[in-house]
Tab-separated table of C-alpha atoms in Angstrom:
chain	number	residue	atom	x	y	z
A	542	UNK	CA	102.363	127.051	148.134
A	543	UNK	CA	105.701	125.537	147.404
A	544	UNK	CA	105.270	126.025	143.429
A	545	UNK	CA	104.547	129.843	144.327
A	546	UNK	CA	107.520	130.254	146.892
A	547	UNK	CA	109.508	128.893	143.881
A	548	UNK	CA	108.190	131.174	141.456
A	549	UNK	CA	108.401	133.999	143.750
A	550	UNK	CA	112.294	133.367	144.461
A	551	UNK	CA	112.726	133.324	141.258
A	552	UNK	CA	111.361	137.033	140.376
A	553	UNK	CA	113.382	138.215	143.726
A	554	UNK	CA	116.395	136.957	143.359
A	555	UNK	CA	117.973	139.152	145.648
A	556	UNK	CA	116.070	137.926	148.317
A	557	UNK	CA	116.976	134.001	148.496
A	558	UNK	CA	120.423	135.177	147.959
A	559	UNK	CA	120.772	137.469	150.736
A	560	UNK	CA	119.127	134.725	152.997
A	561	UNK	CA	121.785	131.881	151.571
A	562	UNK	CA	124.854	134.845	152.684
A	563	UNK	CA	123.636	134.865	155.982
A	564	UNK	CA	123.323	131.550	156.748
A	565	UNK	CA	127.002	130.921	154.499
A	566	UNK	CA	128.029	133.402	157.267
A	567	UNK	CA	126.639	131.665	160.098
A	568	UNK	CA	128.667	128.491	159.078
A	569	UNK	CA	131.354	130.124	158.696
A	570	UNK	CA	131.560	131.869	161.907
A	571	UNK	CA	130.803	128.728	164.059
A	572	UNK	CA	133.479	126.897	162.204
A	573	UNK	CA	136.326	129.688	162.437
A	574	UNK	CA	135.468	129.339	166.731
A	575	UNK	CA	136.776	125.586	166.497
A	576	UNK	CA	140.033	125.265	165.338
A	577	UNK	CA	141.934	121.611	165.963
A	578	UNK	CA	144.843	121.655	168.344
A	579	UNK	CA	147.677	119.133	167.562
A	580	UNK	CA	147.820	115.739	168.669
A	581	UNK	CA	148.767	112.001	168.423
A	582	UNK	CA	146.456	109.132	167.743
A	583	UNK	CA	143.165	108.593	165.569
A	584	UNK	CA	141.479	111.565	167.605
A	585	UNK	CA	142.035	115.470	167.546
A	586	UNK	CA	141.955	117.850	170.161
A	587	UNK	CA	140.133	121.102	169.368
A	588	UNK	CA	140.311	123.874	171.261
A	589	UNK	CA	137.636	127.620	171.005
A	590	UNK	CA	138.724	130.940	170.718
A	591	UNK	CA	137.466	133.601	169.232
A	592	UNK	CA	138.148	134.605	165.291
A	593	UNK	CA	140.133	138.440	165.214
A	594	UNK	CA	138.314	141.571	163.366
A	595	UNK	CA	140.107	140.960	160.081
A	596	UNK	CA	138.651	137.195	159.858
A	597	UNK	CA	135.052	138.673	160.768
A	598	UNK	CA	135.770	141.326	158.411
A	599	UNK	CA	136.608	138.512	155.454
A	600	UNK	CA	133.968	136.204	156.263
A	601	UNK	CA	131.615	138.959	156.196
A	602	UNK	CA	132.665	140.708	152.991
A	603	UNK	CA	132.614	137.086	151.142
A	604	UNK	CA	129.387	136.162	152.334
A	605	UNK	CA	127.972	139.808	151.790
A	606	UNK	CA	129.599	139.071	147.835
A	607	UNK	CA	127.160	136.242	147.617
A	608	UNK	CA	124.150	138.639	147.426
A	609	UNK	CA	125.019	139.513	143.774
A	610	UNK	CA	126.641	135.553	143.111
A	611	UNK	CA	123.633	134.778	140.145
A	612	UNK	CA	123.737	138.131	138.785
A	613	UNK	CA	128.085	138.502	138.576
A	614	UNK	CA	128.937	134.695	139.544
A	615	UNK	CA	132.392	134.490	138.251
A	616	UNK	CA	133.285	138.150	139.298
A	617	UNK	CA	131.751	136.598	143.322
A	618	UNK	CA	134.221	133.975	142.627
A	619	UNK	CA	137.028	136.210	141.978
A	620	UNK	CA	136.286	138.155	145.191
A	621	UNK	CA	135.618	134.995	147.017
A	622	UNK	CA	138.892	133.497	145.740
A	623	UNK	CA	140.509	136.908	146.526
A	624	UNK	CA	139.696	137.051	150.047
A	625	UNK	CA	139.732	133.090	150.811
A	626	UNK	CA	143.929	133.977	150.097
A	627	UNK	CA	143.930	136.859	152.023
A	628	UNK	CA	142.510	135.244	154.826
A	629	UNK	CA	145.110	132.118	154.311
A	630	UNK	CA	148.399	134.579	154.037
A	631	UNK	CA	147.297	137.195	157.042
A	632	UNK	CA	145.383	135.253	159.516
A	633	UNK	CA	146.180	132.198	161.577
A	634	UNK	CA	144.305	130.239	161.778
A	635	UNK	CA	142.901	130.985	158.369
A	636	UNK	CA	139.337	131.607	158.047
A	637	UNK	CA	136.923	128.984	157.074
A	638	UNK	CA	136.328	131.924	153.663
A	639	UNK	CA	136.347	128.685	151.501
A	640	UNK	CA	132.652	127.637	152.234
A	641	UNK	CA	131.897	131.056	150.087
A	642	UNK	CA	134.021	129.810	147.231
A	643	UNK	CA	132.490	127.008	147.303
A	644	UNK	CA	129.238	128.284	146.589
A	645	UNK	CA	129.980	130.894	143.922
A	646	UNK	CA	132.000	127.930	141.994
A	647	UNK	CA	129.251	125.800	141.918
A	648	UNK	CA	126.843	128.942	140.701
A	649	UNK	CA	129.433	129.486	137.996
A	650	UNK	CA	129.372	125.627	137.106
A	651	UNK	CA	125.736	126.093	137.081
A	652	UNK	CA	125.121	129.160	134.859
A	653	UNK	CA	127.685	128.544	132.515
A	654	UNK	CA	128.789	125.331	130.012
A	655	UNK	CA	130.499	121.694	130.852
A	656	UNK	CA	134.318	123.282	129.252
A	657	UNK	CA	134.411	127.025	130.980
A	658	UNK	CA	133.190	124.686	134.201
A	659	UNK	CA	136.497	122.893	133.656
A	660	UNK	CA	138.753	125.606	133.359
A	661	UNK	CA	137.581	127.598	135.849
A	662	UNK	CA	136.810	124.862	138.602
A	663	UNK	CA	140.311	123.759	138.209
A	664	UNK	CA	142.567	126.928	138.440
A	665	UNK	CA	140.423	127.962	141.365
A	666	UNK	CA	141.168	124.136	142.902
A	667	UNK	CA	144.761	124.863	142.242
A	668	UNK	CA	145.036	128.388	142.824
A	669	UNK	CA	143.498	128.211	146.736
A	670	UNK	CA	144.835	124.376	147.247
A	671	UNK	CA	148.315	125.618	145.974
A	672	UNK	CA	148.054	128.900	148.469
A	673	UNK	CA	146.557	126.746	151.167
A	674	UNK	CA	149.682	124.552	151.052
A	675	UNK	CA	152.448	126.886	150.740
A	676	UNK	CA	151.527	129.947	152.134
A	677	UNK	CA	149.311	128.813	155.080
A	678	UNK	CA	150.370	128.580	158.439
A	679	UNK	CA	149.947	124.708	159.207
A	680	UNK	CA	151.990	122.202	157.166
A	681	UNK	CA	150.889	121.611	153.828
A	682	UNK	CA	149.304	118.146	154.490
A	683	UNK	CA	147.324	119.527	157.124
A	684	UNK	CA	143.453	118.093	156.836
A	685	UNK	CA	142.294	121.944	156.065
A	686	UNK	CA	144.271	122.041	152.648
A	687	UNK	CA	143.059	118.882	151.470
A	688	UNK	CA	139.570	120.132	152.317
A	689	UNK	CA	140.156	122.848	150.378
A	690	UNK	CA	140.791	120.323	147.381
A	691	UNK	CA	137.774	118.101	148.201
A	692	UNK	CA	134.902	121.017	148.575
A	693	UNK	CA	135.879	122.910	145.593
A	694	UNK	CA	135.719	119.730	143.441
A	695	UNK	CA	132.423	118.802	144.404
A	696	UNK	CA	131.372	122.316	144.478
A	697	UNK	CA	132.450	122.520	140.372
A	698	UNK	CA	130.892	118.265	139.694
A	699	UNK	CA	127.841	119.618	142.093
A	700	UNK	CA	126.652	122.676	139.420
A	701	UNK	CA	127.985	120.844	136.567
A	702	UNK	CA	125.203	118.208	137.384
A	703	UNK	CA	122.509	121.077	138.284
A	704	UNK	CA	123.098	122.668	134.828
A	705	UNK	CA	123.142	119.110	132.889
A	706	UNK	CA	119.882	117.984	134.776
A	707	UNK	CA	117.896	121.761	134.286
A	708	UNK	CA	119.099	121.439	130.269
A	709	UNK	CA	117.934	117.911	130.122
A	710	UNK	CA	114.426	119.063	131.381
A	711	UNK	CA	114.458	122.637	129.479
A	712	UNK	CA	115.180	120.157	126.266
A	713	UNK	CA	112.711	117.553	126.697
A	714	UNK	CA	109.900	120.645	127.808
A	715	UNK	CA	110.876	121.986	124.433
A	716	UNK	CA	110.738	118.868	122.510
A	717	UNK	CA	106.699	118.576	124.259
A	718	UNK	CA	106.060	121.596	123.003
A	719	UNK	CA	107.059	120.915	119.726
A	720	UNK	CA	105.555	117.805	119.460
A	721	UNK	CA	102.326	119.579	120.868
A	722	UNK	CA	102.533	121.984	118.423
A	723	UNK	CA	103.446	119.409	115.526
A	724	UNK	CA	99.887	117.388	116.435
A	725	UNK	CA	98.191	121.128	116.001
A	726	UNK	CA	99.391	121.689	112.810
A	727	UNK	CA	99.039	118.373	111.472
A	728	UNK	CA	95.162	118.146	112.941
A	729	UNK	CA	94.198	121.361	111.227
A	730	UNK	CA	96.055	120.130	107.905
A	731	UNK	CA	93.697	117.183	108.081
A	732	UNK	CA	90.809	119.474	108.364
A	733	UNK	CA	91.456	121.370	105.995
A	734	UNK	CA	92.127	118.381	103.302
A	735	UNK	CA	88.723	116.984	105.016
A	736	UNK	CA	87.018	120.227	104.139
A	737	UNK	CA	88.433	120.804	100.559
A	738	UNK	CA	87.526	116.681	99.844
A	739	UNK	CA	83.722	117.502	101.092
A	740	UNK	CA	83.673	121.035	99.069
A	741	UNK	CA	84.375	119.022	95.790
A	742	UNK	CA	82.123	116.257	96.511
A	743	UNK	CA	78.974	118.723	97.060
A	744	UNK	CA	80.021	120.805	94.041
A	745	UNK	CA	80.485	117.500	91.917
A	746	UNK	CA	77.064	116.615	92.890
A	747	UNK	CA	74.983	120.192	92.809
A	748	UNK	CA	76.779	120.996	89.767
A	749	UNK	CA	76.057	117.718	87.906
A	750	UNK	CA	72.153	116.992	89.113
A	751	UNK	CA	71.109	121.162	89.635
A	752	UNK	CA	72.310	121.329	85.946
A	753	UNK	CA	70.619	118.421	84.460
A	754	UNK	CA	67.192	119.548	86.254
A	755	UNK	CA	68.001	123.015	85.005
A	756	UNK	CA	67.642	121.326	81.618
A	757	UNK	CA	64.875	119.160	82.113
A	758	UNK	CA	62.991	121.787	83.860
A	759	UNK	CA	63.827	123.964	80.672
A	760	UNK	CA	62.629	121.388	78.351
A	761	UNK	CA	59.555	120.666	80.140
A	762	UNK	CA	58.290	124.252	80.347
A	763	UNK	CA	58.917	124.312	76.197
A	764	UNK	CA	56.472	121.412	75.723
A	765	UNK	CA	54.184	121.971	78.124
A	766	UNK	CA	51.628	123.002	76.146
A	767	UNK	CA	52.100	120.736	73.207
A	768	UNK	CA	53.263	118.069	74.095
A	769	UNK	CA	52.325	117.243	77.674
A	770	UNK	CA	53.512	113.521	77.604
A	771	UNK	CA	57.009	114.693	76.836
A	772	UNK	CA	56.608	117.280	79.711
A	773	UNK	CA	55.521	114.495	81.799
A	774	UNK	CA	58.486	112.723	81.221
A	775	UNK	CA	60.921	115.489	81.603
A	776	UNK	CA	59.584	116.034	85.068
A	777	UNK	CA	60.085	112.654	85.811
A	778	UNK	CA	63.743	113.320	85.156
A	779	UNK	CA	63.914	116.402	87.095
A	780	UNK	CA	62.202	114.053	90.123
A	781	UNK	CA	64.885	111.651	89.605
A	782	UNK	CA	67.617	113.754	89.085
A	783	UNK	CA	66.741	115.507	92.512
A	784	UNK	CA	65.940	112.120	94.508
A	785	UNK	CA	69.481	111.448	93.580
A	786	UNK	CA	71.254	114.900	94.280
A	787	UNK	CA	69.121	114.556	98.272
A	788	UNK	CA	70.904	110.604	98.637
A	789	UNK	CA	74.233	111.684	97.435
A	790	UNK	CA	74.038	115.132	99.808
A	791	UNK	CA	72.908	113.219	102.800
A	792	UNK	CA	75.080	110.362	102.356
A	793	UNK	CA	78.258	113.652	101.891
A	794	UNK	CA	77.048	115.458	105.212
A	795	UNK	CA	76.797	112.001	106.863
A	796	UNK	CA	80.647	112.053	107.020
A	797	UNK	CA	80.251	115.017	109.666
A	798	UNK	CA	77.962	113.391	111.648
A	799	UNK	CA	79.549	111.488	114.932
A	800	UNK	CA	81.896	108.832	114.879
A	801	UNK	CA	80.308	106.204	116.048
A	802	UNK	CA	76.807	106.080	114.471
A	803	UNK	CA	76.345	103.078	113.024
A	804	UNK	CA	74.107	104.613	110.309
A	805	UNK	CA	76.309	107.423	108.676
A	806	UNK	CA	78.012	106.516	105.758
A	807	UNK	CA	81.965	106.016	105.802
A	808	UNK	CA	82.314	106.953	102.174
A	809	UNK	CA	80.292	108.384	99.386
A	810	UNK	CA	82.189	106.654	96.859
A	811	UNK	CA	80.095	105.730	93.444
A	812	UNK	CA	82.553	104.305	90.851
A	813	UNK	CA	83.237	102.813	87.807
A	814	UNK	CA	79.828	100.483	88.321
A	815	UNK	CA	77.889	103.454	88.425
A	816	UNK	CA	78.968	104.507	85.469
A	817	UNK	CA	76.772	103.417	82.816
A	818	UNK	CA	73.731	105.139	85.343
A	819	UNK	CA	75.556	108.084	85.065
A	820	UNK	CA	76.249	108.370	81.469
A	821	UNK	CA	72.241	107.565	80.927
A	822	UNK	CA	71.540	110.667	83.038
A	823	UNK	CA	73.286	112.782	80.683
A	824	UNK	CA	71.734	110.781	77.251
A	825	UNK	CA	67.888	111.238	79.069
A	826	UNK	CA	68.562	115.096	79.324
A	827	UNK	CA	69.715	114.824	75.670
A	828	UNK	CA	73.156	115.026	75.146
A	829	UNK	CA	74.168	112.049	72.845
A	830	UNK	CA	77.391	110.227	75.039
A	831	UNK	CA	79.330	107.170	74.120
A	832	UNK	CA	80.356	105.044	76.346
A	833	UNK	CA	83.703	103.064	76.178
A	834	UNK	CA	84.641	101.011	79.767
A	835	UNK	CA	88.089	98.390	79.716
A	836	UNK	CA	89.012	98.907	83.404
A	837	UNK	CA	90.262	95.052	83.614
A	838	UNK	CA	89.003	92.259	85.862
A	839	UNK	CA	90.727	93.468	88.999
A	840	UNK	CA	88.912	95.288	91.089
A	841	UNK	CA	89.848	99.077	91.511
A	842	UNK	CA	90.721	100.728	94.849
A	843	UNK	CA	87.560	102.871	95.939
A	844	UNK	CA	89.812	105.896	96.097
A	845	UNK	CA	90.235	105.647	92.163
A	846	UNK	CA	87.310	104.396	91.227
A	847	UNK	CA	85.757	107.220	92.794
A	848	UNK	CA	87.980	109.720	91.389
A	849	UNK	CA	87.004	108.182	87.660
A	850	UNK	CA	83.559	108.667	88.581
A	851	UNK	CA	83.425	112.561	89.577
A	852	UNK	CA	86.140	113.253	86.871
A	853	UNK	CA	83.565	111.797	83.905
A	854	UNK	CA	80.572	113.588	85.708
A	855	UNK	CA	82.426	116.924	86.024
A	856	UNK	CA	83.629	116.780	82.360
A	857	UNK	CA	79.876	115.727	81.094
A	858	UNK	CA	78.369	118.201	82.827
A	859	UNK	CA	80.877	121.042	81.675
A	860	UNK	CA	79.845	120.190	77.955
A	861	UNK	CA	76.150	119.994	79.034
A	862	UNK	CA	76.581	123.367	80.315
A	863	UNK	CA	79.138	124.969	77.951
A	864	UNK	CA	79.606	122.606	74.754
A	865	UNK	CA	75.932	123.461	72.710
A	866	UNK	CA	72.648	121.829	72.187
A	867	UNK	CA	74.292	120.058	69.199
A	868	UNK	CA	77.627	118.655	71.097
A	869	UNK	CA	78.011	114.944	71.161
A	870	UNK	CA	80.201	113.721	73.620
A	871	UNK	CA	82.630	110.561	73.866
A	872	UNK	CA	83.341	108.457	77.317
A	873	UNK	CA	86.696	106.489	77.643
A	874	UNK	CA	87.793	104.191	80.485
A	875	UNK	CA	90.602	102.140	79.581
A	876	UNK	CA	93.081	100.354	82.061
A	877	UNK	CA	96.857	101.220	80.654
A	878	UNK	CA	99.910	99.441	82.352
A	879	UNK	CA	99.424	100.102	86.456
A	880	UNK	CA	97.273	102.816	86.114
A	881	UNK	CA	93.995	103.865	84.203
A	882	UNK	CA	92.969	106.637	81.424
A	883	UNK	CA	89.799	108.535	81.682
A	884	UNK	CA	89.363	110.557	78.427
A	885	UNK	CA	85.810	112.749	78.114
A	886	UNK	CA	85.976	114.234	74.451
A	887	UNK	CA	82.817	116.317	72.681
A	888	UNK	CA	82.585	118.326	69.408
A	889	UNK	CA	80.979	121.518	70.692
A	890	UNK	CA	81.627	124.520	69.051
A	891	UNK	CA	79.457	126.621	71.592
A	892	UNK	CA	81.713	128.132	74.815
A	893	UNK	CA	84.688	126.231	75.934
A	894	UNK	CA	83.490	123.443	78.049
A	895	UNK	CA	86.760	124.716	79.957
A	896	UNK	CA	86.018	128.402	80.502
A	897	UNK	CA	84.765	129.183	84.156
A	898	UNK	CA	81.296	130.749	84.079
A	899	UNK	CA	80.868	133.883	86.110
A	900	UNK	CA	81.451	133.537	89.828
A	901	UNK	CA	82.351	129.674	89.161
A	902	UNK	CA	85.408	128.021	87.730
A	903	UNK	CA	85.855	125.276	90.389
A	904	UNK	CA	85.121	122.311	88.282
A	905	UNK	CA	88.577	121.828	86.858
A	906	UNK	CA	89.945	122.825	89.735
A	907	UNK	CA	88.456	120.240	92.035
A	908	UNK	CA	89.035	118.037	89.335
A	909	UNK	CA	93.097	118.575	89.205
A	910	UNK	CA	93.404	118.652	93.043
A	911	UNK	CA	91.165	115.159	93.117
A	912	UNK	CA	93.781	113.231	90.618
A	913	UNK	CA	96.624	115.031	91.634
A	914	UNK	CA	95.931	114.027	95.438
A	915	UNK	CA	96.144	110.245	93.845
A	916	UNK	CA	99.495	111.015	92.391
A	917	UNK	CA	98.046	111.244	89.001
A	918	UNK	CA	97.717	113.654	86.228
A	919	UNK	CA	95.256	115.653	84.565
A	920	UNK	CA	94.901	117.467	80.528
A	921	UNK	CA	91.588	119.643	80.155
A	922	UNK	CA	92.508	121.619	77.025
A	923	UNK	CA	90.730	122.948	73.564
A	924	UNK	CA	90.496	119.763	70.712
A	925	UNK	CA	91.793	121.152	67.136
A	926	UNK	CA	88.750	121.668	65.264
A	927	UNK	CA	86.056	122.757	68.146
A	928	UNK	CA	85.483	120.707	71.304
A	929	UNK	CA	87.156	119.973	74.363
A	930	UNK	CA	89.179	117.745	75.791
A	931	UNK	CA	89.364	116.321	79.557
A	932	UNK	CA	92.328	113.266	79.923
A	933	UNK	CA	92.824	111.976	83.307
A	934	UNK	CA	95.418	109.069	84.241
A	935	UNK	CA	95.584	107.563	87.406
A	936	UNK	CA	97.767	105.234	88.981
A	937	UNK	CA	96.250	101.876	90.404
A	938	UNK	CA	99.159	100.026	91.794
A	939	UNK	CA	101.437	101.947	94.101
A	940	UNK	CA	97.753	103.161	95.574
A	941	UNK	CA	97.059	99.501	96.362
A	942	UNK	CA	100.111	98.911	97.494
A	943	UNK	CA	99.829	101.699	99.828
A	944	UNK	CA	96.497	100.605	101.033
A	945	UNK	CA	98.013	97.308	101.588
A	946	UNK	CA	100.523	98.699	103.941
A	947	UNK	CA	98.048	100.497	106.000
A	948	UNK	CA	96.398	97.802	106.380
């Protein structure tokens, strides 16, 4: 109820505005009945009487000025100011028109910044305390002039405050949202790396194991008739080559399963020890590969060592697929300096193992974005003299040194 009163009176500002005026008014007339009488001692005789038409008439045209004091606050507290000095130079005893300078200075040291607060709080505090002193009708050290003084200071410190503490909140409301909106960005960037990283694992695999059965399959249904042994063991190889494409898929859509099952996989990450399996996938569906491997003693961070892995089986199968029945293809794995070289080289002279085929063409491109999310770069180009090319260097130490931080 309270949050919806505040809301309201904020909409209708009118409203709470008129409601402060009368009650400014109220004060004001109760206060201009008592006026203090002179005397001797600690104590001060008052005495009532009545306030004349012209001090009704000012209190009521100052507090009436506070209806409009958040919508034209520092033209309010010209009026105010106006008629506080009117009342001080015509009427005596002047009327108590302060208390409605008072609150159209602090609305102005509310609404507006720390140095016009300043400038203005302090001519008006000299303007009326000056006026109040010289012109009144009391001597100028009576207690009413150094009121005047007093409640138009505090008035001034008083909004100051209420516009420091409502920026302080507005700022650290803004920096939430920010910071809200920050942890949105940065939770859909990670899902979208996440995605792209499972996209090229599933294409490394269904590209490499669907082609290889495509060729087994192929080879089988050529010597079926003839030859039913070698059929026999082509189908083998198509078995195999499937059983393996179903592990590596389940153990790739384990990684969207939930968190905490103990059973899904963390990381589908064959490396560098798989290689040699790899490579004799390839020679069983006849393509001829060499096989060169000088990674060093040290053990490779999985990161890398899967990124070697999918780089070799991406370039093999491209020259399975695109290289010719007569490419032979050459396998390189050398450790240079802090980082290591993967070079896949073949002879074919059939399409460029490089070209995309229809409707495809993400090979390369999942290969690039896999070393280049490593820090490390990639060369898939034409060989002089037929063949293609695939070069791949990635860097081993500041990786583990980054690991090592994280962990």
């Amino acid at each position: 109820m309270l949050a919806y009163a505040r809301c309201w009176g904020r909409a209708h500002t009118l409203v709470p505005d008129a409601c402060l005026a009368v009650a400014v008014l109220v004060c004001m007339i109760a206060t201009s009945l008592v006026h203090p009488r002179g005397g001797r001692g600690f104590t001060t005789p008052i005495e009532v009487h009545s306030p004349s038409a012209l001090s009704l008439a000012l209190m009521a045209a100052a507090a009436a000025t506070l209806v409009l004091r958040r919508r034209r606050p520092r033209t309010v507290l010209l009026v105010t100011s106006a008629l506080t000095i009117v009342g001080v130079i015509t009427a005596n005893p002047a009327p108590p028109v302060v208390f409605s300078v008072v609150i159209a200075l602090f609305t102005v040291a509310a609404h507006t910044d720390r140095p016009t607060t300043w400038r203005v709080g302090l001519l008006t505090m000299a303007v009326l305390t000056g006026v109040s002193m010289g012109l009144g009708s009391g001597p100028w050290y009576a207690q009413q002039n150094l009121g005047v003084f007093a409640w138009t200071g505090m008035a001034g410190a008083a909004g100051d405050a209420v516009r420091s503490r409502r920026a302080f909140i507005d700022a650290m409301r803004e920096r939430a949202e920010r910071a809200e909106r920050t942890r949105e960005e940065e939770a859909g960037r990670r899902v979208a790396e996440e995605r792209l990283r499972i996209a090229r694992d599933l294409h490394d695999v269904v590209a490499h194991h669907i082609a290889l059965v495509n060729v087994q399959a192929g080879v089988a249904s050529h010597v079926m008739d003839k030859r039913p042994d070698q059929a026999k063991e082509a189908l083998a190889h198509v078995r195999e080559a499937s059983r393996s494409a179903i592990d590596e898929l389940r153990a790739t859509v384990g990684l969207l399963r939930q968190t905490g099952d103990p059973e899904a996989p963390t990381e589908p990450a064959p490396g560098l020890g798989q290689l040699d399996a790899l490579v004799g996938t390839f020679r069983s569906a006849g393509l001829p590969v060499g096989c060169v491997v000088d990674a060093g003693d040290a053990p490779l961070p999985a990161a890398v060592g899967l990124a070697a892995y999918r780089v070799v089986q991406e370039a093999l199968t491209n020259v399975r697929k695109h290289a010719g029945a007569d490419a032979k293809a050459e396998v390189s794995v050398v450790r240079a300096g802090g980082g290591i070289e993967i070079t896949v080289v073949d002879d074919g002279a059939g399409e460029a193992a490089g070209d995309p085929a229809p409707g495809g063409g993400h090979g390369l491109l999942g290969m690039r974005e896999r070393v280049t999310a490593l820090g490390g770069a990639l060369v898939a180009e034409p060989r002089h003299g037929g063949g293609f090319r695939v070069q791949a260097i990635l860097p081993v130490q500041p990786l583990r040194r980054r690991e090592q931080e994280h962990a």
